[in-house]
Coordinates of C-alpha atoms in Angstrom, one line a residue:
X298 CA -7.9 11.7 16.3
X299 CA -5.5 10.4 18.4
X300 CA -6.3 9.1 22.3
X301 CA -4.9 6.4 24.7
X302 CA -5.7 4.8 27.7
X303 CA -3.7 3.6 30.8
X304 CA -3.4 0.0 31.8
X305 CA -1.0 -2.5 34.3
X306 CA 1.0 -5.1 32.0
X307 CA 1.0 -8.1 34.7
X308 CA 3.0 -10.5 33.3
X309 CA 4.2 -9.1 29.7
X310 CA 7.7 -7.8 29.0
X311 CA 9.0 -6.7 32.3
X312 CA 8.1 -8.8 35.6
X313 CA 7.8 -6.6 38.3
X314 CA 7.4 -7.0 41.8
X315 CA 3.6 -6.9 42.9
X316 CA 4.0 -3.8 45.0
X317 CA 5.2 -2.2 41.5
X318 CA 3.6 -3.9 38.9
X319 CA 1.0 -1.6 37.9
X320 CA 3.0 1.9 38.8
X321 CA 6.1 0.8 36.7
X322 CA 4.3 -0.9 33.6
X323 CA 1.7 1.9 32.3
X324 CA 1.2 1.9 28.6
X325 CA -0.4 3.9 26.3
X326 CA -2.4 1.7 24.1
X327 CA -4.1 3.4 20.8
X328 CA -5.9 0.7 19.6
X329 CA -8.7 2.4 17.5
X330 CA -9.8 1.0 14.2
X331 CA -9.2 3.7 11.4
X332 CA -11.7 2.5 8.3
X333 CA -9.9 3.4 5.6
X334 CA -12.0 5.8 2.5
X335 CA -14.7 4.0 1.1
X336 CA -13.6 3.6 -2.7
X337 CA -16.2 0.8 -3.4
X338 CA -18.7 3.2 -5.8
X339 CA -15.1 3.8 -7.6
X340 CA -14.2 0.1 -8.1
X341 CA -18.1 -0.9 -9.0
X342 CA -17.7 1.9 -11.7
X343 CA -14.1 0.9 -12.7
X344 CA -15.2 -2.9 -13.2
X345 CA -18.4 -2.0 -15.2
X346 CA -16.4 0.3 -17.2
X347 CA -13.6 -2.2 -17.9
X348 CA -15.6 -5.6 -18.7
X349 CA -17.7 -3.5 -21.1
X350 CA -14.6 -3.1 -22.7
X351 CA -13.2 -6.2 -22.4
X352 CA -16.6 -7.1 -24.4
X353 CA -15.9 -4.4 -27.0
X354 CA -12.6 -5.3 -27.5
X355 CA -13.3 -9.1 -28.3
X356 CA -16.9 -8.6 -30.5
X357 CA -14.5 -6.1 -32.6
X358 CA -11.2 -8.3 -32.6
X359 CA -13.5 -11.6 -33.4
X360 CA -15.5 -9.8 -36.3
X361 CA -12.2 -7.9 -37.9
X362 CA -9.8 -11.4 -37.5
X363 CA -7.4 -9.3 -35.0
X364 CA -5.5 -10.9 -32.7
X365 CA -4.1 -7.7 -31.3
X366 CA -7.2 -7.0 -30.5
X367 CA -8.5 -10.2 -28.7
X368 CA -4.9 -10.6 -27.2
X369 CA -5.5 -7.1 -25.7
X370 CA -8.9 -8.0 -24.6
X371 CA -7.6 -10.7 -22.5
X372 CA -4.8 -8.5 -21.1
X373 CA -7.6 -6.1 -19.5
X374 CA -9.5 -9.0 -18.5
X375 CA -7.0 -9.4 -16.4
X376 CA -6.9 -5.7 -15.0
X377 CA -10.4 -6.1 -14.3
X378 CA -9.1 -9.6 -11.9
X379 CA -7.2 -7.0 -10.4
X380 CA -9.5 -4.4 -9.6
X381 CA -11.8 -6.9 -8.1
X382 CA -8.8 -8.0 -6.0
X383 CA -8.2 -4.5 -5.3
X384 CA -11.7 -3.9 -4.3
X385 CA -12.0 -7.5 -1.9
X386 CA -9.3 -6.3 -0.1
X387 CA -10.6 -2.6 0.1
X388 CA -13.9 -4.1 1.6
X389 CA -12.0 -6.5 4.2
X390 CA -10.3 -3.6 5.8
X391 CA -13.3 -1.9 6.6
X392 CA -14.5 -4.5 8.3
X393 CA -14.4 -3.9 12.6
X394 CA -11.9 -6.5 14.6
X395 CA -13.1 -9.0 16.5
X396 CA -11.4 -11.0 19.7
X397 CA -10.0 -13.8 17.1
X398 CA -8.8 -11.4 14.2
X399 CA -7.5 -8.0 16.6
X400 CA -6.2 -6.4 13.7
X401 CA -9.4 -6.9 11.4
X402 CA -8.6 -7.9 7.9
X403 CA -6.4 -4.6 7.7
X404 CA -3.5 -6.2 6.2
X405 CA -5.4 -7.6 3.2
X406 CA -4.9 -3.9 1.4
X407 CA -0.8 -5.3 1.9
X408 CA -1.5 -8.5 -0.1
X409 CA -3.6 -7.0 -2.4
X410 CA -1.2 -4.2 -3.5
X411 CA 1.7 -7.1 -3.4
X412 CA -0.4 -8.9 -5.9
X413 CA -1.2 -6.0 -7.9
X414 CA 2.4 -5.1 -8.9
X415 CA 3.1 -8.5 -9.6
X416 CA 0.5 -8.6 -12.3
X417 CA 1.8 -5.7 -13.9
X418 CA 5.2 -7.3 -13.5
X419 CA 3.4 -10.0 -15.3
X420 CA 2.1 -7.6 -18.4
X421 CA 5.2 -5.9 -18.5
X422 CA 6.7 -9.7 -19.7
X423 CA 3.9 -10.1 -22.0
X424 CA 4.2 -6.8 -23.8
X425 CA 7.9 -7.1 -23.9
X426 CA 7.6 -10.7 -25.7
X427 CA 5.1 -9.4 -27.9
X428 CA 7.5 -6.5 -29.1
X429 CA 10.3 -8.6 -29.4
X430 CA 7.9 -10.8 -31.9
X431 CA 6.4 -7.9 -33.7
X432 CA 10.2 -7.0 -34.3
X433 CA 11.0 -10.4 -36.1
X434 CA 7.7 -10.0 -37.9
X435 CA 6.4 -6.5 -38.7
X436 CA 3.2 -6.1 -38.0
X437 CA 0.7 -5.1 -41.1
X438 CA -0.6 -1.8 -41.2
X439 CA -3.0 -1.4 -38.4
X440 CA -6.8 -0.8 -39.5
X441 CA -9.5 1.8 -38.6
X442 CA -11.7 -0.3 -36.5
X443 CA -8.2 -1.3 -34.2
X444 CA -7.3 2.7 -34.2
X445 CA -11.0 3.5 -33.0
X446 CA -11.4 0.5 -30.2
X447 CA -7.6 1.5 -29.0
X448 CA -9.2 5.5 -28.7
X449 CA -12.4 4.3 -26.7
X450 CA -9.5 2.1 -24.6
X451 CA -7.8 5.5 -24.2
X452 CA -11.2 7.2 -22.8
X453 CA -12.5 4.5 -20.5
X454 CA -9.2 3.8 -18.6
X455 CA -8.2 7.1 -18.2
X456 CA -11.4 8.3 -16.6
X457 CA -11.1 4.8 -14.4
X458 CA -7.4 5.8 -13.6
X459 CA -8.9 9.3 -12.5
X460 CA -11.4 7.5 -9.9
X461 CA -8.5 6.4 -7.8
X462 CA -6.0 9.5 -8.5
X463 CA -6.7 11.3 -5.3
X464 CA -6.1 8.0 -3.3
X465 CA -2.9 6.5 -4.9
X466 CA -0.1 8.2 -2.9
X467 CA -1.8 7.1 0.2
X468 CA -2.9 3.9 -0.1
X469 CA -0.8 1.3 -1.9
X470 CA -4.0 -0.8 -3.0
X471 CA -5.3 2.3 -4.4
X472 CA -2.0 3.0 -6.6
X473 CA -2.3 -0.8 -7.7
X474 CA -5.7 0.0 -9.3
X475 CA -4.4 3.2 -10.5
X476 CA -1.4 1.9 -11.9
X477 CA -3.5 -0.8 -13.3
X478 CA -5.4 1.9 -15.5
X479 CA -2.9 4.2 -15.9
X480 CA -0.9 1.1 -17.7
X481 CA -4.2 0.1 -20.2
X482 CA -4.4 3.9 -21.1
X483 CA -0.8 4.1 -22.3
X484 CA -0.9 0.9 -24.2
X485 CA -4.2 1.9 -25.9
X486 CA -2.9 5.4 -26.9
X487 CA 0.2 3.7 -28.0
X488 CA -1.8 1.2 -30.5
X489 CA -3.6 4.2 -31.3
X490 CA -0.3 6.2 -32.5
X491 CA 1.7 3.2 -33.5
X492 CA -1.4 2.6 -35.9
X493 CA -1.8 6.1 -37.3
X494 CA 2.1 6.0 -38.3
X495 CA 2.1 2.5 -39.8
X496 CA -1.5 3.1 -41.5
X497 CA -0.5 6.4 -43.0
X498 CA 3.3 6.3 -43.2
X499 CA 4.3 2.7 -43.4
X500 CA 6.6 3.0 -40.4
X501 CA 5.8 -0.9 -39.3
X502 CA 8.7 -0.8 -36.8
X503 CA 7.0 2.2 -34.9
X504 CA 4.7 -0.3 -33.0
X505 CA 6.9 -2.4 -31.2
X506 CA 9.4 0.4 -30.6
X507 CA 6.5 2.0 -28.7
X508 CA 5.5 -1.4 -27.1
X509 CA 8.8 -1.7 -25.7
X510 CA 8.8 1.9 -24.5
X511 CA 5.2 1.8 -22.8
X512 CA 6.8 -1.2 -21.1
X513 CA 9.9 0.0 -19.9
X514 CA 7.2 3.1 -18.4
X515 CA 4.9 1.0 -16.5
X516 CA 7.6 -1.3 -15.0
X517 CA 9.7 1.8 -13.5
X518 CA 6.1 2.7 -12.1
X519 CA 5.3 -0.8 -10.8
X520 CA 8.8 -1.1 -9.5
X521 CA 8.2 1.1 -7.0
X522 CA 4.4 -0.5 -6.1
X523 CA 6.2 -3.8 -5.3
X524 CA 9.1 -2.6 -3.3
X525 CA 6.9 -1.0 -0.7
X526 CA 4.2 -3.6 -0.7
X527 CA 6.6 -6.3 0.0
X528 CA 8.2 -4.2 2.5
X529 CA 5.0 -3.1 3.8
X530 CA 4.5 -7.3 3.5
X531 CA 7.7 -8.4 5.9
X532 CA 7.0 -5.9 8.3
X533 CA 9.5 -2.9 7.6
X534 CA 9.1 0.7 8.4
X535 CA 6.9 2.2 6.2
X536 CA 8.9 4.6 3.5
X537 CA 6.7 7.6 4.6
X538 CA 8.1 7.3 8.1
X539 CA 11.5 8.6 9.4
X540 CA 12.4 6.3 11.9
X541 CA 15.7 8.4 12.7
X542 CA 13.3 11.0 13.6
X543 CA 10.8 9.1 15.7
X544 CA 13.3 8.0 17.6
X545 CA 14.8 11.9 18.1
X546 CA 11.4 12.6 19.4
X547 CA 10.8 10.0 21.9
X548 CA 14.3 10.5 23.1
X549 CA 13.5 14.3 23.6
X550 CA 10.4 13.8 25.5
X551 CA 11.1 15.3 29.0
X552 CA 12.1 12.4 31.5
X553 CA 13.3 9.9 28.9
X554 CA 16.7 8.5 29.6
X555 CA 16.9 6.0 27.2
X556 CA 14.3 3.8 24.8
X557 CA 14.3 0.1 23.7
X558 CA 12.4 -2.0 21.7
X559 CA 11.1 0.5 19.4
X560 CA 9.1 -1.3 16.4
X561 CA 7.3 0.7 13.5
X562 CA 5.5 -1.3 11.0
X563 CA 2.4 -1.5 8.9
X564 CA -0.6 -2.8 10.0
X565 CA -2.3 -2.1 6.3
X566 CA -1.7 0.4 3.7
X567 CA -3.2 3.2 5.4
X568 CA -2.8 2.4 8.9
X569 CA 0.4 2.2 10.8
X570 CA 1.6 1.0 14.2
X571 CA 4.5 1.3 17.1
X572 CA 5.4 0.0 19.9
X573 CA 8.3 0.9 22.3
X574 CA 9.6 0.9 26.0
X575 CA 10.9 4.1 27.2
X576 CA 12.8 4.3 30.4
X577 CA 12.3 7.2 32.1
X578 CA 14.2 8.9 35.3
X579 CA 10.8 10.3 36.7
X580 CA 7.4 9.3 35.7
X581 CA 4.7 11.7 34.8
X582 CA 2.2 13.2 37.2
X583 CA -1.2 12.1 35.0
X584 CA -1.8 10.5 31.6
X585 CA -1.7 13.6 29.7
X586 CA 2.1 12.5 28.9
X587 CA 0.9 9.5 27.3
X588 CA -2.1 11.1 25.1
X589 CA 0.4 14.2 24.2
X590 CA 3.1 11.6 22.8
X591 CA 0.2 9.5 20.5
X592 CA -1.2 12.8 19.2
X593 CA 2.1 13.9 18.0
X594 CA 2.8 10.3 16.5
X595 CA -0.4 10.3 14.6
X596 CA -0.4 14.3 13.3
X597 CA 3.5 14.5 12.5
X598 CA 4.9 11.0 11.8
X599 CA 1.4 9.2 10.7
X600 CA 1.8 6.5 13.2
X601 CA -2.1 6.5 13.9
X602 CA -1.7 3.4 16.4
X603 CA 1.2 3.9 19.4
X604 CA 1.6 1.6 22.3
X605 CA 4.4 3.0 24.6
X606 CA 5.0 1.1 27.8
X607 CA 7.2 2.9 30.6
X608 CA 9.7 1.9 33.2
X609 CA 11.4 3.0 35.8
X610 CA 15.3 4.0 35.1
X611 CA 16.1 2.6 39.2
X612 CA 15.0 -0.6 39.0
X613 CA 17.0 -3.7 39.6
X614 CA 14.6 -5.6 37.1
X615 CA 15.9 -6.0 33.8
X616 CA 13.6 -5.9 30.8
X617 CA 13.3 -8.9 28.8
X618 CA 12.1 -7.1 25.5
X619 CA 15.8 -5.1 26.4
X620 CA 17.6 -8.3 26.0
X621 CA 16.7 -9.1 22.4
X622 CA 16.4 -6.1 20.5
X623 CA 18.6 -3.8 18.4
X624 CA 18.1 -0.9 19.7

């Protein structure tokens, strides 16, 4: 839930006179670590899941001479990299802050989703080159054992995808692991079609038509993963928050005159912070102002970690945070 506390700002932002320093510079500070959910049973599950298949796949690709079938193998070799990534990053944000590292390792969940999408950038290439090949040279018809080790694919990564479904629109590092899956399924189900056509039809050009198209799928889907990571990455406003309408809310807030210095950002994928100075033409009688203001923050915006600092609309001292800002 949300909370705040009160505290003098001697010689931050605004120097004020001693008389005033302490009555002109109170901030609410809500500075509570949030733990994200603890996925780490799903991404123990996930990984076994995966390297068994990564095993399957290359036993079966070695013993039948396929090389679509060992190339996959490393493919998801590398999705497992990922979910291991994934899963580091998950375990360093739940780790508590400490007077060095204030933040924790929060921000981690940022780099690891960044990293995520460009890795299935980087499978999106390598299924597009190997279309393009399979185009020049037709592939020959697909066998049994390929159509039956592309069906258990199908299986394992969807019911890995599902382990991080309820997760992925709120965390970014948990819709990197998802997309992750979700990408292994649809190429397995496609080498699973692709093989029924050419093994029973003789349509050789089905497979990297479909190649091409499972591509095209999972780099609109990435697309979006990497826009808001590297956002999330340099700082930006998260896309879940309306900073039109935080602003419309803090100017509305009885006794605000004007604001400055407002700054929304993430501090990982699941936590978010702000910080702004309100002026105000007459202060509040007690703190319940400043724990009102967080509450709404965290419970209608999602900003779950608000420091607002006030000051005094009549005084001669001009903020220095005023002087450099956009707002």
């Amino acid at each position: 839930g949300s909370s705040s506390s009160v505290a003098g700002r001697s010689g931050t932002a605004c120097p004020q006179p001693p008389e005033h320093r302490v009555e002109v510079n109170r901030a609410s500070n809500h500075h509570h670590h949030h733990a994200p959910p603890d996925y780490g049973r799903a991404f123990a599950a996930a990984v076994i899941l995966n390297v068994g298949f990564v095993v399957i796949e290359a036993v079966y690709g070695f013993l039948s001479g396929s090389l679509a079938l060992l190339t996959d193998a490393g493919h998801n070799l590398s999705d497992v990299l990922g979910l291991l990534l994934a899963w580091g990053a998950a375990a360093l944000a739940r780790r508590k802050p400490s007077l060095r590292r204030t933040y924790g390792y929060s921000r981690a969940t940022i780099l690891a989703s960044l990293f995520s999408g460009l890795l299935l950038m980087g499978a999106v290439g390598a299924i597009g080159w190997e279309a393009a090949n399979r185009l020049l040279a037709p592939p020959q018809p697909a066998g049994l054992t390929i159509m039956v080790v592309a069906a258990i694919g199908v299986v394992i990564n969807t019911a890995t995808a599902l382990f991080f479904l309820s997760g992925k629109d709120r965390d970014l590092n948990i819709r990197g692991a998802f997309l992750h899956m979700a990408a292994d399924a649809a190429v397995s189900l496609g080498v699973v079609v692709s093989g029924a056509l050419i093994l029973f039809y003789g349509l050789n050009w089905v497979d990297p038509v479909i190649s091409l198209l499972i591509a095209a799928v999972i780099f609109l889907s990435t697309w979006g993963l990497l826009r808001d990571s590297l956002n999330l990455a340099v700082d930006a406003v998260p896309r879940t928050v309306d900073p039109d309408a935080v602003r419309a809310y803090l100017l509305g807030l009885p006794g605000v005159r004007e604001l400055h210095d407002l700054h929304i950002w993430a501090m990982s994928t699941t936590d978010t912070a702000l910080t702004v100075h309100l002026v105000m033409d007459v202060y509040p009688g007690d703190d319940r102002f400043l724990a009102d203001v967080a509450e709404h923050l965290d419970h209608h915006f999602r900003i779950n970690h608000a420091t607002v600092q006030m000051e005094r609309n009549t005084t001669d001292v001009t903020c220095r945070q005023a002087l450099h800002c956009a707002d």
